[in-house]
């Protein structure tokens, strides 16, 4: 099977490497001048990827590495986009990719033991509440939301870390036979997390948490009536919030009316729509687009950059790659050795796909613009670390008892 694995994945890694080399060359050789710093950064990414994958196969005897390859493929796109804006961003993204992949390894080792996961679910839950409380006290407002905490020259987004904790606690709490106590605990934990996000005015992330909660609840109960009741309650709650806090509705006032606000509230979305359509199938070329001049182009609007500079074919490819996460999770959830892995994998895949939908369809006005990042691709360390950690949940469903670290 080792020979079969090598034969199957070696050419795919070659294709990923060639893709990264070609895409990065446009900024490494900018205006005919060699940018040595960027050259070293992208060589570092390629070398690290190969070391990681070879160690995965040779040392840890992994038989399935498709998720790791996809992670590096998407992360490489993020590095090129970041480096094409500012050279120093590429190095920061490389560091977070390396740290994120190591966190991925640690979590796979940690989750190998379900007993260990059970023991740590309460400490992780308290850690999540602590991070959200710290966020409310210390965070600085960005576009009206309390998202970021500055620590020296670094900034972190605690809600990204709490996404990982939210799935871990949910899967670990509901892993055993369902009891009213375990359900009540997780419902209270979920209400606390989502309520804190509303206080931060981070409505996009709150919606992501709610959808993830629905997925976890359905995975454990399979009761559509209960899920319908929860959704109805959430809808009534949202209506009350809008009634007593009308400024919340103002955040979504331009939905489906962006062209009426082309130079004010709809400025970002209208530019995304105009510039994305100019990219055609193959794009204008990396660094040659105009959307990058718009605020938050490499974070909240990054799907528009993919369409404009890389082309519609690559943008659709990215969407299909995220669909692979869902297919992999559902396929392996049926044969996972514990309910913990099944719930965690499907919830993580659902979260990634839903967040992709909010980002891609939000900037194109098919959904309200919520200002969430595109996993793996948007610039930002917290988002990259969270993306790799969530990938470990999906991979864990395909592990057998003997696999320690991929």
Coordinates of N, CA, C and O in Angstrom, one line a residue, residues 85-256:
X85 N 0.5 41.9 -2.1 CA 0.1 43.2 -1.5 C 1.2 43.9 -0.8 O 1.6 45.0 -1.1
X86 N 1.8 43.2 0.2 CA 3.0 43.6 0.9 C 3.9 42.4 1.1 O 3.4 41.3 1.5
X87 N 5.2 42.5 0.8 CA 6.1 41.4 0.8 C 6.2 40.8 2.2 O 6.3 39.6 2.4
X88 N 6.1 41.6 3.3 CA 6.2 41.1 4.6 C 5.0 40.2 5.0 O 5.1 39.4 5.9
X89 N 3.9 40.4 4.4 CA 2.7 39.6 4.7 C 3.0 38.1 4.3 O 2.4 37.2 4.9
X90 N 3.8 37.9 3.2 CA 4.0 36.5 2.8 C 4.8 35.7 3.9 O 4.4 34.6 4.2
X91 N 5.7 36.4 4.5 CA 6.5 35.7 5.6 C 5.6 35.4 6.8 O 5.7 34.3 7.4
X92 N 4.7 36.4 7.1 CA 3.8 36.1 8.3 C 2.9 35.0 8.0 O 2.6 34.1 8.8
X93 N 2.4 34.9 6.7 CA 1.5 33.8 6.4 C 2.3 32.4 6.4 O 1.7 31.4 6.8
X94 N 3.5 32.4 6.0 CA 4.3 31.2 6.0 C 4.5 30.7 7.4 O 4.3 29.5 7.7
X95 N 4.7 31.7 8.4 CA 4.9 31.3 9.8 C 3.6 30.7 10.3 O 3.6 29.6 11.0
X96 N 2.5 31.3 10.0 CA 1.2 30.8 10.5 C 0.8 29.4 9.8 O 0.2 28.6 10.5
X97 N 1.2 29.2 8.6 CA 1.0 27.9 7.9 C 1.8 26.8 8.6 O 1.2 25.8 8.9
X98 N 3.0 27.1 8.9 CA 3.9 26.1 9.6 C 3.3 25.9 11.0 O 3.1 24.7 11.4
X99 N 3.0 26.9 11.8 CA 2.4 26.7 13.1 C 1.1 26.0 13.0 O 0.8 25.1 13.8
X100 N 0.2 26.4 12.1 CA -1.1 25.8 11.9 C -1.0 24.3 11.6 O -1.7 23.5 12.2
X101 N 0.0 23.9 10.7 CA 0.1 22.5 10.4 C 0.6 21.7 11.6 O 0.3 20.5 11.8
X102 N 1.4 22.3 12.4 CA 1.9 21.7 13.7 C 0.8 21.5 14.7 O 0.7 20.5 15.4
X103 N -0.1 22.5 14.8 CA -1.3 22.4 15.6 C -2.1 21.3 15.1 O -2.7 20.5 15.9
X104 N -2.3 21.2 13.8 CA -3.0 20.1 13.1 C -2.5 18.7 13.6 O -3.2 17.8 14.0
X105 N -1.1 18.6 13.6 CA -0.5 17.3 14.1 C -0.8 17.1 15.5 O -1.2 16.0 15.9
X106 N -0.6 18.1 16.3 CA -0.8 18.0 17.8 C -2.3 17.5 18.1 O -2.5 16.6 18.9
X107 N -3.2 18.2 17.4 CA -4.6 17.8 17.7 C -5.0 16.4 17.2 O -5.8 15.7 17.9
X108 N -4.4 15.9 16.1 CA -4.6 14.5 15.7 C -4.1 13.6 16.8 O -4.7 12.6 17.1
X109 N -2.9 13.9 17.3 CA -2.4 13.1 18.4 C -3.2 13.1 19.6 O -3.6 12.1 20.3
X110 N -3.7 14.4 20.0 CA -4.5 14.6 21.2 C -5.8 13.9 21.1 O -6.3 13.3 22.1
X111 N -6.4 13.9 20.0 CA -7.8 13.3 19.8 C -7.7 11.8 19.5 O -8.8 11.2 19.4
X112 N -6.5 11.3 19.4 CA -6.5 9.8 19.2 C -7.1 9.1 20.4 O -7.7 8.0 20.2
X113 N -7.1 9.7 21.6 CA -7.7 9.1 22.8 C -9.0 9.8 23.1 O -9.0 11.0 23.4
X114 N -10.1 9.1 23.0 CA -11.4 9.8 23.3 C -11.5 10.0 24.8 O -12.1 11.0 25.2
X115 N -10.9 9.2 25.6 CA -10.9 9.4 27.0 C -10.2 10.7 27.4 O -10.7 11.5 28.3
X116 N -9.1 11.0 26.7 CA -8.4 12.3 26.9 C -9.3 13.4 26.5 O -9.3 14.5 27.2
X117 N -10.0 13.3 25.4 CA -10.9 14.4 24.9 C -12.0 14.6 26.0 O -12.3 15.8 26.2
X118 N -12.5 13.5 26.6 CA -13.6 13.7 27.6 C -13.1 14.5 28.8 O -13.8 15.3 29.3
X119 N -11.8 14.2 29.2 CA -11.3 14.8 30.4 C -11.1 16.3 30.2 O -11.2 17.1 31.1
X120 N -10.8 16.7 29.0 CA -10.4 18.1 28.7 C -11.6 19.0 28.2 O -11.4 20.1 28.0
X121 N -12.8 18.4 28.1 CA -13.9 19.2 27.5 C -14.2 20.3 28.4 O -14.5 21.4 27.9
X122 N -14.3 20.2 29.7 CA -14.6 21.3 30.6 C -13.5 22.3 30.6 O -13.8 23.5 30.6
X123 N -12.2 22.0 30.8 CA -11.2 23.0 30.7 C -11.2 23.8 29.4 O -11.0 25.0 29.4
X124 N -11.5 23.1 28.3 CA -11.6 23.8 27.0 C -12.8 24.7 27.0 O -12.7 25.9 26.4
X125 N -13.9 24.3 27.5 CA -15.1 25.2 27.6 C -14.8 26.4 28.4 O -15.2 27.5 28.0
X126 N -14.2 26.3 29.6 CA -13.8 27.5 30.4 C -12.8 28.4 29.7 O -12.9 29.6 29.8
X127 N -11.9 27.7 29.0 CA -10.9 28.5 28.2 C -11.6 29.4 27.1 O -11.3 30.6 26.9
X128 N -12.6 28.8 26.5 CA -13.4 29.5 25.5 C -14.1 30.7 26.1 O -14.1 31.8 25.5
X129 N -14.8 30.5 27.2 CA -15.5 31.6 27.9 C -14.5 32.7 28.3 O -14.8 33.9 28.2
X130 N -13.3 32.2 28.8 CA -12.3 33.2 29.2 C -11.8 34.1 28.0 O -11.7 35.3 28.2
X131 N -11.6 33.4 26.9 CA -11.2 34.2 25.7 C -12.3 35.2 25.3 O -11.9 36.3 24.9
X132 N -13.5 34.8 25.3 CA -14.6 35.7 24.9 C -14.8 36.8 25.9 O -15.0 38.0 25.5
X133 N -14.6 36.5 27.2 CA -14.7 37.6 28.2 C -13.5 38.6 28.0 O -13.7 39.8 28.1
X134 N -12.3 38.0 27.8 CA -11.2 38.9 27.5 C -11.4 39.7 26.3 O -11.0 40.9 26.3
X135 N -12.0 39.1 25.3 CA -12.3 39.9 24.0 C -13.2 41.1 24.3 O -13.0 42.2 23.8
X136 N -14.3 40.8 25.1 CA -15.2 41.9 25.4 C -14.6 43.0 26.2 O -14.9 44.2 26.1
X137 N -13.6 42.7 27.0 CA -12.9 43.7 27.9 C -11.8 44.4 27.2 O -11.7 45.6 27.3
X138 N -11.0 43.7 26.4 CA -9.8 44.2 25.9 C -9.8 44.6 24.4 O -8.9 45.3 23.9
X139 N -10.8 44.0 23.6 CA -10.7 44.1 22.2 C -10.9 45.6 21.7 O -11.5 46.4 22.3
X140 N -10.3 45.8 20.5 CA -10.5 47.1 19.8 C -11.6 46.9 18.8 O -11.7 45.8 18.1
X141 N -12.4 47.9 18.5 CA -13.4 47.8 17.5 C -12.9 48.0 16.1 O -12.1 48.9 15.9
X142 N -13.3 47.1 15.2 CA -12.9 47.1 13.8 C -14.2 47.0 13.0 O -14.9 46.0 13.1
X143 N -14.5 48.1 12.3 CA -15.8 48.2 11.6 C -17.0 48.0 12.5 O -18.0 47.3 12.1
X144 N -16.9 48.5 13.7 CA -18.1 48.4 14.6 C -18.1 47.1 15.4 O -18.9 47.0 16.3
X145 N -17.2 46.1 15.2 CA -17.2 44.9 15.9 C -16.0 44.8 16.8 O -14.9 45.2 16.4
X146 N -16.1 44.2 18.0 CA -15.0 44.0 18.9 C -14.4 42.7 18.6 O -14.6 41.7 19.2
X147 N -13.5 42.7 17.6 CA -12.9 41.4 17.1 C -11.5 41.1 17.6 O -11.1 40.0 17.8
X148 N -10.7 42.2 17.7 CA -9.2 42.0 17.8 C -8.7 42.4 19.1 O -9.1 43.4 19.7
X149 N -7.7 41.6 19.6 CA -6.9 42.0 20.8 C -5.5 42.2 20.4 O -4.9 41.3 19.7
X150 N -4.9 43.3 20.8 CA -3.5 43.6 20.5 C -2.6 43.1 21.6 O -2.9 43.5 22.8
X151 N -1.6 42.4 21.3 CA -0.6 41.9 22.2 C 0.7 42.3 21.7 O 1.3 41.6 20.9
X152 N 1.3 43.4 22.1 CA 2.5 43.9 21.6 C 2.3 44.3 20.1 O 1.4 45.0 19.8
X153 N 3.2 43.7 19.3 CA 3.1 44.0 17.8 C 2.2 43.0 17.1 O 2.0 43.1 15.9
X154 N 1.6 42.1 17.9 CA 0.7 41.1 17.3 C -0.7 41.4 17.7 O -1.0 42.1 18.6
X155 N -1.6 40.8 16.8 CA -3.1 40.9 17.1 C -3.7 39.6 16.9 O -3.3 38.9 16.0
X156 N -4.6 39.2 17.8 CA -5.3 37.9 17.6 C -6.8 38.1 17.6 O -7.3 39.1 18.1
X157 N -7.5 37.2 17.0 CA -9.0 37.2 17.0 C -9.5 36.0 17.8 O -9.5 34.9 17.2
X158 N -9.8 36.2 19.0 CA -10.2 35.1 19.9 C -11.3 34.2 19.4 O -11.4 33.0 19.6
X159 N -12.3 34.8 18.6 CA -13.4 34.1 18.1 C -13.0 32.9 17.2 O -13.7 31.9 17.1
X160 N -11.8 33.1 16.5 CA -11.3 32.0 15.6 C -10.9 30.8 16.5 O -11.2 29.7 16.1
X161 N -10.2 31.1 17.6 CA -9.8 30.0 18.5 C -11.0 29.3 19.1 O -11.1 28.1 19.3
X162 N -12.0 30.1 19.4 CA -13.2 29.6 20.1 C -14.0 28.7 19.1 O -14.7 27.8 19.6
X163 N -13.9 28.9 17.8 CA -14.6 28.0 16.8 C -14.1 26.6 17.1 O -14.9 25.6 17.0
X164 N -12.8 26.4 17.2 CA -12.2 25.1 17.5 C -12.7 24.5 18.8 O -13.2 23.3 18.9
X165 N -12.7 25.3 19.8 CA -13.2 24.9 21.1 C -14.7 24.5 21.1 O -15.1 23.5 21.7
X166 N -15.5 25.3 20.3 CA -16.9 25.1 20.2 C -17.2 23.7 19.7 O -18.1 22.9 20.2
X167 N -16.5 23.3 18.6 CA -16.7 21.9 18.1 C -16.2 20.8 19.0 O -16.8 19.8 19.2
X168 N -15.0 21.1 19.6 CA -14.4 20.1 20.4 C -15.3 19.8 21.6 O -15.6 18.6 22.0
X169 N -15.8 20.9 22.3 CA -16.7 20.7 23.5 C -18.0 20.0 23.1 O -18.4 19.1 23.8
X170 N -18.5 20.4 21.9 CA -19.8 19.8 21.5 C -19.7 18.3 21.2 O -20.5 17.5 21.7
X171 N -18.6 18.0 20.5 CA -18.4 16.6 20.1 C -18.1 15.7 21.3 O -18.5 14.6 21.5
X172 N -17.3 16.3 22.2 CA -16.9 15.5 23.4 C -18.0 15.4 24.4 O -18.2 14.3 25.0
X173 N -18.8 16.4 24.6 CA -19.9 16.4 25.5 C -21.0 15.4 25.1 O -21.6 14.7 25.9
X174 N -21.3 15.4 23.8 CA -22.4 14.5 23.3 C -21.9 13.2 22.7 O -22.6 12.5 22.1
X175 N -20.6 12.8 23.0 CA -20.0 11.6 22.5 C -20.7 10.4 23.0 O -21.0 9.4 22.3
X176 N -21.0 10.4 24.3 CA -21.6 9.2 25.0 C -23.1 9.3 24.7 O -23.7 10.1 24.1
X177 N -23.8 8.3 25.3 CA -25.3 8.2 25.1 C -25.9 9.5 25.6 O -25.5 10.1 26.6
X178 N -26.8 10.1 24.8 CA -27.4 11.4 25.1 C -28.1 11.4 26.4 O -28.9 10.5 26.7
X179 N -27.9 12.4 27.2 CA -28.6 12.6 28.5 C -29.0 14.0 28.5 O -28.5 14.9 27.9
X180 N -30.0 14.3 29.3 CA -30.5 15.7 29.5 C -29.5 16.6 30.1 O -29.4 17.7 29.7
X181 N -28.6 16.0 30.9 CA -27.6 16.8 31.5 C -26.6 17.3 30.5 O -26.2 18.5 30.4
X182 N -26.1 16.4 29.6 CA -25.1 16.7 28.6 C -25.7 17.7 27.6 O -25.0 18.6 27.2
X183 N -26.9 17.5 27.2 CA -27.6 18.4 26.3 C -27.7 19.8 26.9 O -27.4 20.8 26.2
X184 N -28.1 19.9 28.1 CA -28.3 21.2 28.8 C -27.0 21.9 28.9 O -26.9 23.1 28.6
X185 N -25.9 21.2 29.3 CA -24.6 21.8 29.4 C -24.2 22.4 28.1 O -23.7 23.5 28.0
X186 N -24.4 21.6 27.0 CA -23.9 22.1 25.7 C -24.8 23.3 25.2 O -24.2 24.2 24.6
X187 N -26.1 23.2 25.5 CA -26.9 24.3 25.1 C -26.5 25.6 25.8 O -26.5 26.7 25.2
X188 N -26.3 25.5 27.1 CA -25.9 26.7 27.8 C -24.5 27.2 27.3 O -24.3 28.4 27.2
X189 N -23.6 26.3 27.0 CA -22.3 26.7 26.5 C -22.5 27.4 25.2 O -21.9 28.5 24.9
X190 N -23.4 26.9 24.3 CA -23.6 27.5 23.0 C -24.2 28.9 23.1 O -23.9 29.8 22.4
X191 N -25.2 29.0 24.0 CA -25.9 30.3 24.2 C -24.9 31.3 24.7 O -24.9 32.5 24.3
X192 N -24.0 30.9 25.6 CA -23.0 31.8 26.1 C -22.0 32.3 25.1 O -21.7 33.5 25.0
X193 N -21.6 31.4 24.2 CA -20.7 31.8 23.1 C -21.4 32.7 22.1 O -20.8 33.7 21.7
X194 N -22.6 32.3 21.7 CA -23.3 33.1 20.7 C -23.7 34.4 21.2 O -23.6 35.5 20.6
X195 N -24.1 34.4 22.5 CA -24.5 35.7 23.2 C -23.3 36.6 23.2 O -23.4 37.9 23.0
X196 N -22.1 36.1 23.6 CA -20.9 37.0 23.6 C -20.6 37.6 22.3 O -20.2 38.7 22.2
X197 N -20.8 36.8 21.2 CA -20.5 37.3 19.9 C -21.5 38.4 19.5 O -21.1 39.3 18.8
X198 N -22.7 38.3 20.0 CA -23.7 39.4 19.7 C -23.3 40.6 20.4 O -23.4 41.7 19.9
X199 N -22.8 40.5 21.7 CA -22.3 41.6 22.4 C -21.1 42.3 21.7 O -20.9 43.5 21.8
X200 N -20.3 41.5 21.0 CA -19.2 42.0 20.3 C -19.6 42.6 18.9 O -18.8 43.2 18.2
X201 N -20.9 42.4 18.6 CA -21.5 42.8 17.3 C -20.8 42.1 16.1 O -20.7 42.6 15.0
X202 N -20.3 40.9 16.4 CA -19.7 40.1 15.4 C -20.8 39.1 14.9 O -20.8 37.9 15.2
X203 N -21.8 39.6 14.1 CA -23.0 38.8 13.8 C -22.7 37.7 12.8 O -23.3 36.7 12.8
X204 N -21.7 37.9 11.9 CA -21.3 36.9 11.0 C -20.8 35.6 11.7 O -21.2 34.5 11.4
X205 N -19.9 35.8 12.6 CA -19.4 34.7 13.4 C -20.4 34.1 14.3 O -20.5 32.8 14.4
X206 N -21.3 34.9 14.8 CA -22.4 34.3 15.6 C -23.3 33.4 14.8 O -23.7 32.3 15.3
X207 N -23.5 33.8 13.6 CA -24.3 33.0 12.7 C -23.6 31.7 12.4 O -24.2 30.6 12.3
X208 N -22.3 31.7 12.2 CA -21.5 30.5 11.9 C -21.6 29.6 13.1 O -21.8 28.4 13.0
X209 N -21.5 30.1 14.3 CA -21.6 29.3 15.5 C -23.0 28.6 15.6 O -23.1 27.5 16.0
X210 N -24.0 29.4 15.3 CA -25.4 28.9 15.4 C -25.6 27.7 14.4 O -26.1 26.7 14.8
X211 N -25.1 27.9 13.2 CA -25.3 26.8 12.2 C -24.5 25.6 12.6 O -24.9 24.4 12.5
X212 N -23.3 25.8 13.2 CA -22.5 24.7 13.7 C -23.2 24.0 14.8 O -23.2 22.7 14.9
X213 N -23.8 24.7 15.7 CA -24.6 24.1 16.8 C -25.7 23.3 16.2 O -26.0 22.1 16.7
X214 N -26.4 23.7 15.2 CA -27.5 23.0 14.6 C -27.0 21.7 14.0 O -27.6 20.6 14.1
X215 N -25.8 21.7 13.3 CA -25.2 20.5 12.8 C -24.9 19.5 13.9 O -25.2 18.3 13.8
X216 N -24.2 20.0 14.9 CA -23.9 19.1 16.0 C -25.1 18.5 16.7 O -25.2 17.3 17.0
X217 N -26.1 19.3 16.9 CA -27.4 18.8 17.5 C -28.1 17.8 16.6 O -28.5 16.7 17.1
X218 N -28.1 18.0 15.4 CA -28.7 17.0 14.4 C -27.9 15.7 14.4 O -28.5 14.6 14.3
X219 N -26.6 15.9 14.3 CA -25.7 14.7 14.3 C -26.0 13.8 15.5 O -25.9 12.6 15.4
X220 N -26.3 14.4 16.7 CA -26.4 13.6 17.9 C -27.9 13.1 18.0 O -28.1 12.0 18.5
X221 N -28.9 13.9 17.6 CA -30.3 13.5 17.9 C -30.9 13.0 16.6 O -31.8 12.1 16.7
X222 N -30.7 13.6 15.5 CA -31.3 13.2 14.2 C -32.8 13.6 14.2 O -33.6 13.1 13.4
X223 N -33.2 14.4 15.2 CA -34.6 14.8 15.3 C -34.8 16.2 14.6 O -34.5 17.2 15.1
X224 N -35.5 16.1 13.5 CA -35.8 17.3 12.7 C -36.7 18.3 13.4 O -36.6 19.5 13.3
X225 N -37.7 17.7 14.2 CA -38.6 18.6 14.9 C -37.9 19.4 16.0 O -38.2 20.6 16.1
X226 N -37.0 18.8 16.7 CA -36.2 19.5 17.7 C -35.4 20.7 17.0 O -35.3 21.8 17.5
X227 N -34.7 20.3 15.9 CA -33.9 21.3 15.2 C -34.8 22.5 14.7 O -34.5 23.6 14.8
X228 N -36.0 22.1 14.2 CA -37.0 23.2 13.8 C -37.4 24.1 14.9 O -37.5 25.3 14.7
X229 N -37.6 23.5 16.1 CA -37.9 24.3 17.3 C -36.8 25.2 17.6 O -37.0 26.4 18.0
X230 N -35.6 24.7 17.6 CA -34.4 25.6 17.9 C -34.3 26.7 16.9 O -34.1 27.9 17.3
X231 N -34.5 26.4 15.6 CA -34.4 27.5 14.6 C -35.5 28.5 14.8 O -35.2 29.7 14.6
X232 N -36.7 28.1 15.1 CA -37.8 29.0 15.3 C -37.5 29.9 16.5 O -37.7 31.1 16.5
X233 N -37.0 29.3 17.6 CA -36.6 30.1 18.8 C -35.5 31.1 18.4 O -35.6 32.3 18.9
X234 N -34.6 30.7 17.6 CA -33.5 31.6 17.2 C -34.0 32.8 16.4 O -33.6 33.9 16.5
X235 N -35.0 32.4 15.5 CA -35.6 33.5 14.6 C -36.4 34.5 15.5 O -36.3 35.7 15.3
X236 N -37.1 34.0 16.4 CA -37.8 34.9 17.3 C -36.9 35.8 18.1 O -37.1 37.0 18.3
X237 N -35.8 35.2 18.6 CA -34.8 35.9 19.3 C -34.2 37.0 18.4 O -34.0 38.2 18.9
X238 N -33.9 36.7 17.2 CA -33.3 37.7 16.3 C -34.3 38.8 16.0 O -33.9 40.0 15.9
X239 N -35.6 38.5 15.9 CA -36.6 39.5 15.7 C -36.7 40.5 16.9 O -36.8 41.7 16.7
X240 N -36.6 39.9 18.1 CA -36.6 40.7 19.3 C -35.3 41.7 19.3 O -35.4 42.8 19.7
X241 N -34.2 41.1 19.0 CA -33.0 41.9 19.0 C -33.1 43.1 18.0 O -32.8 44.2 18.3
X242 N -33.6 42.8 16.8 CA -33.8 43.9 15.8 C -34.8 44.9 16.3 O -34.6 46.1 16.1
X243 N -35.8 44.4 17.0 CA -36.9 45.4 17.5 C -36.3 46.3 18.6 O -36.5 47.5 18.5
X244 N -35.5 45.7 19.5 CA -35.0 46.6 20.6 C -33.7 47.2 20.3 O -33.3 48.2 20.9
X245 N -33.0 46.6 19.3 CA -31.7 47.2 18.9 C -31.7 47.4 17.3 O -31.1 46.7 16.6
X246 N -32.4 48.4 16.9 CA -32.6 48.6 15.4 C -31.3 48.9 14.7 O -31.3 48.6 13.5
X247 N -30.2 49.3 15.4 CA -29.0 49.5 14.6 C -28.4 48.2 14.1 O -27.6 48.2 13.1
X248 N -28.9 47.0 14.6 CA -28.4 45.7 14.1 C -28.9 45.6 12.7 O -28.2 45.1 11.8
X249 N -30.2 45.9 12.4 CA -30.7 45.8 11.1 C -30.0 46.7 10.1 O -29.9 46.4 8.9
X250 N -29.5 47.8 10.6 CA -28.8 48.8 9.7 C -27.5 48.2 9.1 O -27.1 48.6 8.0
X251 N -27.0 47.2 9.8 CA -25.8 46.5 9.3 C -26.1 45.7 8.0 O -25.2 45.5 7.2
X252 N -27.4 45.4 7.7 CA -27.7 44.6 6.6 C -28.7 45.4 5.7 O -29.4 44.8 4.8
X253 N -28.7 46.8 5.8 CA -29.7 47.6 5.1 C -29.4 47.6 3.6 O -30.3 47.8 2.8
X254 N -28.2 47.3 3.2 CA -27.8 47.4 1.7 C -28.0 46.1 1.0 O -27.8 46.0 -0.2
X255 N -28.4 45.0 1.8 CA -28.6 43.7 1.1 C -29.6 43.8 0.0 O -30.7 44.2 0.2
X256 N -29.2 43.3 -1.2 CA -30.0 43.3 -2.4 C -30.2 44.7 -2.9 O -31.0 44.9 -3.9

